[in-house]
Short mmCIF file of C-alpha atoms in Angstrom, two decimals:
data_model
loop_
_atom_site.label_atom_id
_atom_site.label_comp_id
_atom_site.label_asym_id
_atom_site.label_seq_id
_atom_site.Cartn_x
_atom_site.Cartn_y
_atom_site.Cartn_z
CA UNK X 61 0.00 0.00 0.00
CA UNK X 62 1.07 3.53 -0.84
CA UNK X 63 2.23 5.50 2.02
CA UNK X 64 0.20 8.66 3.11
CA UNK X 65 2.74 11.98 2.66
CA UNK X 66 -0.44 14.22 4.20
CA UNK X 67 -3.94 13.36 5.74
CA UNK X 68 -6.94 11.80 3.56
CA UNK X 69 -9.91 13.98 4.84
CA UNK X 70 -13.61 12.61 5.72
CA UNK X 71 -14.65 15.98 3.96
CA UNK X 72 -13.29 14.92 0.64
CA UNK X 73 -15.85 11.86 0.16
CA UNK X 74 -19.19 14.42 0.81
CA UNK X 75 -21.66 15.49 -1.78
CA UNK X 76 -25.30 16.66 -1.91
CA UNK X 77 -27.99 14.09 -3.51
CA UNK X 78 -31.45 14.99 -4.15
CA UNK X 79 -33.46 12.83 -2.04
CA UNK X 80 -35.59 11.84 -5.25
CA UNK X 81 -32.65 10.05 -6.67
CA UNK X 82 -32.65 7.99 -3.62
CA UNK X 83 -34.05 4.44 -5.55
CA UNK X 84 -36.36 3.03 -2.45
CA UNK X 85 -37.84 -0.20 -4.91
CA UNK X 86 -36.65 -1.46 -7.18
CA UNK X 87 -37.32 -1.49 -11.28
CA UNK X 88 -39.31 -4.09 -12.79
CA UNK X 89 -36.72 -5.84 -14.55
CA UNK X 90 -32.96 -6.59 -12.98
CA UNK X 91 -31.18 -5.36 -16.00
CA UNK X 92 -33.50 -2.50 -17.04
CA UNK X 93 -31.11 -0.56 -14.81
CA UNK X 94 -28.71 2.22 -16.22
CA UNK X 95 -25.10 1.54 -16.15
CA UNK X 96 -22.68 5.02 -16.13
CA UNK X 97 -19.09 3.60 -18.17
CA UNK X 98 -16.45 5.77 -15.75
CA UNK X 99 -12.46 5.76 -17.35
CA UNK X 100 -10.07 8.45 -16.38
CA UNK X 101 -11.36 11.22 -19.05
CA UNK X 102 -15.62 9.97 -20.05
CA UNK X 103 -18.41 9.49 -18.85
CA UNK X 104 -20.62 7.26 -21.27
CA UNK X 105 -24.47 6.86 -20.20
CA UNK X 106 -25.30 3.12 -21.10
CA UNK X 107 -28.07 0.30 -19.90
CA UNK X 108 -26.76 -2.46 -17.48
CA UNK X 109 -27.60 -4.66 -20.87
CA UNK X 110 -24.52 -3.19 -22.45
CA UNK X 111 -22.08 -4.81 -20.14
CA UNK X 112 -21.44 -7.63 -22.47
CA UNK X 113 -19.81 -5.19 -24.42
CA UNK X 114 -17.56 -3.77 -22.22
CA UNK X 115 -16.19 -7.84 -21.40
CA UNK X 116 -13.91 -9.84 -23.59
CA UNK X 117 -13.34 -13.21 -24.08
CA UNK X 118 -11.18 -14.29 -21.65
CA UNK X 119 -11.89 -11.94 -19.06
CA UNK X 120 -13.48 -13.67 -15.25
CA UNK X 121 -16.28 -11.72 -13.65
CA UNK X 122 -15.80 -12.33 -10.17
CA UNK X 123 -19.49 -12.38 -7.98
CA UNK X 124 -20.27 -12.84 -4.28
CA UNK X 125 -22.45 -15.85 -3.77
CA UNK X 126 -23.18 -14.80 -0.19
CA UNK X 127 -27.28 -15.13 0.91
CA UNK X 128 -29.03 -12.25 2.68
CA UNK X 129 -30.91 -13.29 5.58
CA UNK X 130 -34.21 -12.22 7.13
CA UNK X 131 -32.20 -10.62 9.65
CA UNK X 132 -34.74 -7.93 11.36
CA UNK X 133 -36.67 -8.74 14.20
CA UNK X 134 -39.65 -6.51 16.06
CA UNK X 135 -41.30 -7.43 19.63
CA UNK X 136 -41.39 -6.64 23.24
CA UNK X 137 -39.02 -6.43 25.99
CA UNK X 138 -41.09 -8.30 29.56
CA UNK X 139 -41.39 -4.71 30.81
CA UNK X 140 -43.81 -4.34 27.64
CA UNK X 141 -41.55 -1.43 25.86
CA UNK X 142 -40.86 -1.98 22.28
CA UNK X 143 -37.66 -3.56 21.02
CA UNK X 144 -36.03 -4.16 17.47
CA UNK X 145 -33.10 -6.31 16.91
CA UNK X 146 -30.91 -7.24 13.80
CA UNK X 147 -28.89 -10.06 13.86
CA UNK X 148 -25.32 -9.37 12.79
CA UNK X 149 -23.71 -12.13 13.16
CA UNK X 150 -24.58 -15.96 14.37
CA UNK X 151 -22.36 -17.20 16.91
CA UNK X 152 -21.06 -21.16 15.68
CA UNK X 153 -21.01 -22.39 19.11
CA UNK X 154 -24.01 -23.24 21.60
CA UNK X 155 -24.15 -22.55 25.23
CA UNK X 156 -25.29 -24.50 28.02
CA UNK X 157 -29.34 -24.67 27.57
CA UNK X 158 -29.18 -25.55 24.32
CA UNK X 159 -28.86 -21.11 23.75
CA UNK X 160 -27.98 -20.78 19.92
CA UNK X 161 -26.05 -17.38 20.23
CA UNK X 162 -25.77 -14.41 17.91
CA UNK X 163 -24.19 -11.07 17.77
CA UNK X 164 -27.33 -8.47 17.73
CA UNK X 165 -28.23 -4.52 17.18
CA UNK X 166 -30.65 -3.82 19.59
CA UNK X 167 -32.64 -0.71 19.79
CA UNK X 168 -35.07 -0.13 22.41
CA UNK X 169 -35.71 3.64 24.80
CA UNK X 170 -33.56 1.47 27.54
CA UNK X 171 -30.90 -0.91 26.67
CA UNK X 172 -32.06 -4.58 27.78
CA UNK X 173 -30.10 -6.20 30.92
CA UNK X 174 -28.17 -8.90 30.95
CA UNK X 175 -31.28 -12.03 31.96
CA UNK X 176 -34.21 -10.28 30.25
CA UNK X 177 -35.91 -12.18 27.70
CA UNK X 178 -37.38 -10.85 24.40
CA UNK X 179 -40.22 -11.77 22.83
CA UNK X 180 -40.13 -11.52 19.42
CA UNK X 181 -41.75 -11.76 16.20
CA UNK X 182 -45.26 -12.05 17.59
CA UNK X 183 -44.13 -14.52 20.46
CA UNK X 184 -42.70 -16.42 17.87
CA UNK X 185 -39.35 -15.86 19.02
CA UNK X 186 -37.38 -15.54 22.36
CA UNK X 187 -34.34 -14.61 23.04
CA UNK X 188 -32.33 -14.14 26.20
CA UNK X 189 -29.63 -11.50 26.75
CA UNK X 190 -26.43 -13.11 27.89
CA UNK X 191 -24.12 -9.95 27.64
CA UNK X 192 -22.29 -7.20 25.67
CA UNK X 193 -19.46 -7.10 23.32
CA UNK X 194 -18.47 -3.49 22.17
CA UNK X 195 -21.87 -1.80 20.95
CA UNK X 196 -23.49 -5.29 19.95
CA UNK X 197 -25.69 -7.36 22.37
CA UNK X 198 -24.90 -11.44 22.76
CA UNK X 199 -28.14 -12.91 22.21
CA UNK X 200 -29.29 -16.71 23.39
CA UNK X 201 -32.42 -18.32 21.07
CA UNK X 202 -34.12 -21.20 21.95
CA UNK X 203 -34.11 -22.86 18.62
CA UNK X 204 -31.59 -23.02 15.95
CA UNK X 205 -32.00 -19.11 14.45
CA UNK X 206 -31.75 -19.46 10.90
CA UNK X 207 -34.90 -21.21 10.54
CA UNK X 208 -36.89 -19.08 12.22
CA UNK X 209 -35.42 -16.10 10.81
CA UNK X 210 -36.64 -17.62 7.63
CA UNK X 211 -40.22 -17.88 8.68
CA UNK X 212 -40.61 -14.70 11.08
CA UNK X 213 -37.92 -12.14 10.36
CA UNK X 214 -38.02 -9.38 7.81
CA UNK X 215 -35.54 -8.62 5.25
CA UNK X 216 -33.56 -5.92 6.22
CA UNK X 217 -33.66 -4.00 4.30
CA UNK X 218 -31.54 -0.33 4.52
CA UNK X 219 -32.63 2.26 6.22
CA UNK X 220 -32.96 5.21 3.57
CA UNK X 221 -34.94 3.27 2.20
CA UNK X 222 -37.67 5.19 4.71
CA UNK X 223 -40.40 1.83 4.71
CA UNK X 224 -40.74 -1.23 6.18
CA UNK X 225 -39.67 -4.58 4.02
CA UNK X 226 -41.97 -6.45 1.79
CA UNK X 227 -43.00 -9.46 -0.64
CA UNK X 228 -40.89 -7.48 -3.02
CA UNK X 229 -37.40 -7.53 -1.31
CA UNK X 230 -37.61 -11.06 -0.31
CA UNK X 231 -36.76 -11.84 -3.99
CA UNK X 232 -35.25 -8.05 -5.05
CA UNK X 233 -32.97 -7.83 -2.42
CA UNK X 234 -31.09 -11.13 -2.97
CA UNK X 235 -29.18 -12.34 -6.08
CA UNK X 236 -30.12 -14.81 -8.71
CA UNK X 237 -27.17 -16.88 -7.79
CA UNK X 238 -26.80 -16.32 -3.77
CA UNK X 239 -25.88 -20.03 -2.61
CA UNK X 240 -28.42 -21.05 0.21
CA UNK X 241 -25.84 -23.23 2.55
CA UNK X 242 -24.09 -19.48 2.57
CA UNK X 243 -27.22 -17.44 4.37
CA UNK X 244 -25.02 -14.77 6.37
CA UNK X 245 -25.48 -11.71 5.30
CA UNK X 246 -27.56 -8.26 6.63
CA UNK X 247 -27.05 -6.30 3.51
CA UNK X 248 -27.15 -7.44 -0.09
CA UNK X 249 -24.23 -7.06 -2.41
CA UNK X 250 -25.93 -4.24 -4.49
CA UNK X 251 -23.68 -4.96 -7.85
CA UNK X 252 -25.30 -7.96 -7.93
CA UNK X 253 -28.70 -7.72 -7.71
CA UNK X 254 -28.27 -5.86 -11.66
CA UNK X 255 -27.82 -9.70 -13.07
CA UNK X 256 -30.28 -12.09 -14.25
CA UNK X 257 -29.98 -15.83 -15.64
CA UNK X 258 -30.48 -14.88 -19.16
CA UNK X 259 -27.29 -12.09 -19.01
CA UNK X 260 -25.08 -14.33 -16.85
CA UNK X 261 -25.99 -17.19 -19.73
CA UNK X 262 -24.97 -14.14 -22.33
CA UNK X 263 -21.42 -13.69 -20.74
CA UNK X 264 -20.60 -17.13 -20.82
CA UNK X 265 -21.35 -17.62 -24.16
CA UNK X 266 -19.38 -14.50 -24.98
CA UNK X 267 -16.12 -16.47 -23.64
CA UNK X 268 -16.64 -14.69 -19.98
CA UNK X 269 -15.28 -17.06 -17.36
CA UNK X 270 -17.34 -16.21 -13.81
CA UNK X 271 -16.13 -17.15 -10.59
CA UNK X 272 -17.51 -17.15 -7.17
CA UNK X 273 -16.23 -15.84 -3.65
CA UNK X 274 -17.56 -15.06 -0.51
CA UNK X 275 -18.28 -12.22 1.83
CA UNK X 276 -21.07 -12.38 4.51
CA UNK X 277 -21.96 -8.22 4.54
CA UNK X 278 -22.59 -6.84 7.83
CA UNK X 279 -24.26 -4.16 9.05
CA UNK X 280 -21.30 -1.76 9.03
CA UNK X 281 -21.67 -1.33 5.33
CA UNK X 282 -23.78 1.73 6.47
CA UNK X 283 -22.10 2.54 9.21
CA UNK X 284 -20.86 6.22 8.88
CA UNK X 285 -17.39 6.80 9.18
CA UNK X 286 -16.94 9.13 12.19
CA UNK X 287 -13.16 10.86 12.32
CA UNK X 288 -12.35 13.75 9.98
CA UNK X 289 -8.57 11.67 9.24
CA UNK X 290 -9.44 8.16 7.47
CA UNK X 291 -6.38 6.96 8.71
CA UNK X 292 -8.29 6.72 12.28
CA UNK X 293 -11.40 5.02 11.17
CA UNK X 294 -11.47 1.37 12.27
CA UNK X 295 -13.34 -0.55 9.76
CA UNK X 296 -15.66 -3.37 10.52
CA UNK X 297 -14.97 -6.45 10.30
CA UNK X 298 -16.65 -9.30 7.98
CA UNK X 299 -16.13 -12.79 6.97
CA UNK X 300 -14.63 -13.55 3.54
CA UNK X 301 -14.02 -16.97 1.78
CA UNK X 302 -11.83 -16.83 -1.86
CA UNK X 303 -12.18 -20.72 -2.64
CA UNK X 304 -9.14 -22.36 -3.85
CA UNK X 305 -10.50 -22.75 -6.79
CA UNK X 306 -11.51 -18.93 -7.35
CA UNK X 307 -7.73 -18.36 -7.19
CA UNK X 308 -6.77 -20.51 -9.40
CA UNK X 309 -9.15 -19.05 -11.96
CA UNK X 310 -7.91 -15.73 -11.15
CA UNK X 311 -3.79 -16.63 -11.58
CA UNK X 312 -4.58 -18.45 -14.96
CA UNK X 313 -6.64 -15.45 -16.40
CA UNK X 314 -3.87 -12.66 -15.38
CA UNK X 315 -0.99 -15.36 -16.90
CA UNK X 316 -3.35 -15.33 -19.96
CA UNK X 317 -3.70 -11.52 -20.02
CA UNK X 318 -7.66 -11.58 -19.23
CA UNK X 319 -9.02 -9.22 -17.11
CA UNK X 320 -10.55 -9.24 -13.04
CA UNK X 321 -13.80 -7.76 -13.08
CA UNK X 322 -14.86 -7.78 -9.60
CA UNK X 323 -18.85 -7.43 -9.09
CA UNK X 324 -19.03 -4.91 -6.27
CA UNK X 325 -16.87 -3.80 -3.59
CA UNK X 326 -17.55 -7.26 -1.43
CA UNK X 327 -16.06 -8.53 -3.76
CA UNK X 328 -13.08 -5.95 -4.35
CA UNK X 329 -12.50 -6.53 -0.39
CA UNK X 330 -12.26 -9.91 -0.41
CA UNK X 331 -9.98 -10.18 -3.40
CA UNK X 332 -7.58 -7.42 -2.14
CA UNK X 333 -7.22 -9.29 0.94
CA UNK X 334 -6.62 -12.70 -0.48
CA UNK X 335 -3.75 -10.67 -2.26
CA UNK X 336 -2.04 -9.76 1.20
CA UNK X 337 -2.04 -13.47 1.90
CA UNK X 338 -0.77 -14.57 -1.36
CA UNK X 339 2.16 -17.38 -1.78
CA UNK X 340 4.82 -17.25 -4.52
CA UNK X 341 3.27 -14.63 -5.64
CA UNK X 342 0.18 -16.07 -6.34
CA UNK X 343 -3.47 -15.89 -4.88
CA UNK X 344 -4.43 -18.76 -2.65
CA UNK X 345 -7.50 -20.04 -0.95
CA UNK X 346 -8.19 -17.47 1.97
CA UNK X 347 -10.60 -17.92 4.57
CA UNK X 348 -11.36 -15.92 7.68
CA UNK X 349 -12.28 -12.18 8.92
CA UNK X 350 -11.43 -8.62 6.83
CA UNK X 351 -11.02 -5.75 8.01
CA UNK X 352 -9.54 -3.96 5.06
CA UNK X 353 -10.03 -0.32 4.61
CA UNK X 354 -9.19 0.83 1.05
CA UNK X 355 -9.41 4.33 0.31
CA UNK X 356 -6.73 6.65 -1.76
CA UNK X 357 -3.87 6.39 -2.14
CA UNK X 358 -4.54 2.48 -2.61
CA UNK X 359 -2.56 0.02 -4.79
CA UNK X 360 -4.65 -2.83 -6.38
CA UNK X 361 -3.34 -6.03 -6.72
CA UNK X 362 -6.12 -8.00 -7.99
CA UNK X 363 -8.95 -6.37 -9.36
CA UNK X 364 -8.55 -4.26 -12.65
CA UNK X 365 -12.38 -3.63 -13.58
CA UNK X 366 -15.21 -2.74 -11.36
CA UNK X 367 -18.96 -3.25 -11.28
CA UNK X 368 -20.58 -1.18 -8.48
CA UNK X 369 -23.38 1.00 -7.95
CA UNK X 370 -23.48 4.74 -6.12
CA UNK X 371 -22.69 5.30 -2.79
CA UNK X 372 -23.64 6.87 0.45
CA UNK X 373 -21.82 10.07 1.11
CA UNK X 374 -18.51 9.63 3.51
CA UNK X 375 -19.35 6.01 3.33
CA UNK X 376 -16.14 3.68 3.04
CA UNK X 377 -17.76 2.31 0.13
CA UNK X 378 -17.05 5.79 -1.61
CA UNK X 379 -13.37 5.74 -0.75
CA UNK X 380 -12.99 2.79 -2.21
CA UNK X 381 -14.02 3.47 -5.51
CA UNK X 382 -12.54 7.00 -5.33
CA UNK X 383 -9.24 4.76 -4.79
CA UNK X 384 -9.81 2.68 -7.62
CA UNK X 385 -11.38 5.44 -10.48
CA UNK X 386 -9.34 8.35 -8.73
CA UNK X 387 -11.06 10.52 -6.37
CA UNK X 388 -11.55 13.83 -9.24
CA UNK X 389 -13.44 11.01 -11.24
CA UNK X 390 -15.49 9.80 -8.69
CA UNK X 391 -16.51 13.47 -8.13
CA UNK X 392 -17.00 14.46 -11.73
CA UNK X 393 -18.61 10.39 -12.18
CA UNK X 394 -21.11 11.09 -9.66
CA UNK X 395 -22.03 15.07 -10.73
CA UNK X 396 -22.74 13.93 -13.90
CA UNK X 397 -25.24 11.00 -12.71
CA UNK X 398 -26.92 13.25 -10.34
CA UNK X 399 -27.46 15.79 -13.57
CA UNK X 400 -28.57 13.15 -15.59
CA UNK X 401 -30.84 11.69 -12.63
CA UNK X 402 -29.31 8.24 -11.70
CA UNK X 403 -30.77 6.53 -9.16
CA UNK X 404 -28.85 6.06 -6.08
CA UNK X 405 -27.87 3.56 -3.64
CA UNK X 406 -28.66 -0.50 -3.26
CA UNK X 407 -31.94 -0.70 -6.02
CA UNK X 408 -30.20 2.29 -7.81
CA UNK X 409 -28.34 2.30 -10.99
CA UNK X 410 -24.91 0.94 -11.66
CA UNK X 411 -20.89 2.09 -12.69
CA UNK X 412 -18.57 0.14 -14.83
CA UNK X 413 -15.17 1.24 -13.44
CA UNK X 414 -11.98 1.40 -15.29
CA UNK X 415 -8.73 1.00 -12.80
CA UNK X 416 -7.07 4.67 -12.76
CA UNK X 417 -3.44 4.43 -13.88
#
């Protein structure tokens, strides 16, 4: 990684967005979506059904497989005052009492004590608070949580979106090719959610290899950052998986001169982390916890394309693009779709990214 000479400001990664740009559902169709073609000196207005043409034979489209659960969760605390929780993360070890544990947001007008019980989903649901770790609540459940998160909880969904979840998201807000033994994640990867069978079927038969990985998105993805100097932001941390196999697809298509086209910046994380772990030079299977902050200055080791839709404003998300595309680019990138009326954020439109040299 480049070394900082003076201090990358949180100002820097701000911008005004009308809130009608703000895409709260999404379009009818997947692809019907507009895609914005960013390089160094254009800006070319294009549909998301133009990407084929923007791929070679011979290039690998890398996309996150991960599955978004139903992670929200409304009820009652036993003093009768209103509580919401959303699962980040479950826990892969029980506790005595046959407790299934999880990591959980909890928002209620008093934080629950450790030994209260919450009643959720319509008494569907209990759960026991067993303790704290930083600003997330440990959370025992009396049955294995996955399932009932599949009947009972809500897709959650973000919050600019301004409305509660429906029938709509449970299909919208997950990808045609999310693998169900990988249900993990509390946020969709956005990028994604652009593709349908019939143009993954068109890229293949166009000589475009695709590959999977893994990252289970958390919560943090809309986290705020918080400190005015990036280089004091500690970033969240989420689990990543680049199979074995993924790497090897990804060594043979650089030897070959193809290129990395990394759906989203899961998958840009996840990729540019294997790459801090690789061997001989060479990517290897990686599996465990990132906490990779990219933002500029930011040398890419892996990834020479991206896929990715618009961000939040001093999101992290932003940074890393801006590190990618070059942070005047981003700026002039995302003036020009708010002129032209883009729409914005996880059911808005997309970018094709070229790397900045």
């Amino acid at each position: 990684m480049t070394q900082q000479t003076q201090p990358v400001l949180l100002s820097d990664y701000d911008y005004h967005l009308p809130d009608d740009l703000i895409a709260r559902y999404p379009l009818n169709e997947r692809t019907s979506s507009r895609l914005l073609h960013v390089s160094k000196n254009s800006c070319q207005d294009l549909r998301f059904t133009d990407l084929p043409n923007l791929l070679k034979s011979g290039d690998l489209l890398v996309l996150n497989d991960t599955k978004v659960i139903k992670a929200r969760l409304h009820g009652q605390k036993q003093t009768g005052g209103a509580v919401e929780v959303l699962i980040e993360r479950i826990l892969p070890d029980e506790i005595n009492n046959n407790l299934y544990k999880a990591l959980c947001h909890v928002r209620s007008s008093r934080s629950p004590k450790v030994g209260q019980t919450l009643n959720l989903a319509n008494n569907q649901m209990q759960a026991t608070v067993i303790g704290r770790q930083d600003n997330l609540f440990i959370l025992g459940f009396r049955s294995p949580i996955l399932a009932d998160l599949d009947n009972y909880g809500q897709m959650p969904i973000p919050p600019y979106f301004e409305r509660k979840a429906d029938e709509t998201d449970d299909e919208r807000y997950q990808t045609v090719f999310h693998n169900p033994t990988k249900s993990a994640s509390v946020a969709a990867p956005t990028a994604s959610l652009h593709f349908d069978d019939a143009l993954l079927t068109q890229l293949r038969k166009k000589g475009v290899q695709i590959a999977f990985v893994t990252l289970h998105v958390g919560s943090g993805t809309f986290t705020p950052v918080k400190v005015d100097n990036l280089a004091d932001h500690v970033m969240h941390a989420e689990y990543a998986h680049l199979p074995a196999s993924t790497a090897t697809l990804i060594n043979n298509t650089k030897s070959a001169g193809g290129r990395i086209i990394a759906v989203g910046t899961t998958v840009t994380r996840t990729l540019e982390t294997a790459h801090r772990h690789r061997i001989h030079g060479e990517l290897v299977e990686f599996l465990g916890d990132t906490q990779i902050f990219i933002y500029p200055p930011y040398e890419f080791g892996v990834v020479d394309c991206l896929i990715t839709n618009f961000h939040l404003p001093k999101s992290t998300l932003l940074m890393l693009v801006s590190a990618f595309a070059g942070t005047q680019t981003i700026q002039e990138a995302y003036n020009h779709a708010i002129k032209n009326k883009y729409r914005f954020f996880s059911y808005g439109d997309a970018m094709f990214l070229e790397k900045a040299q």
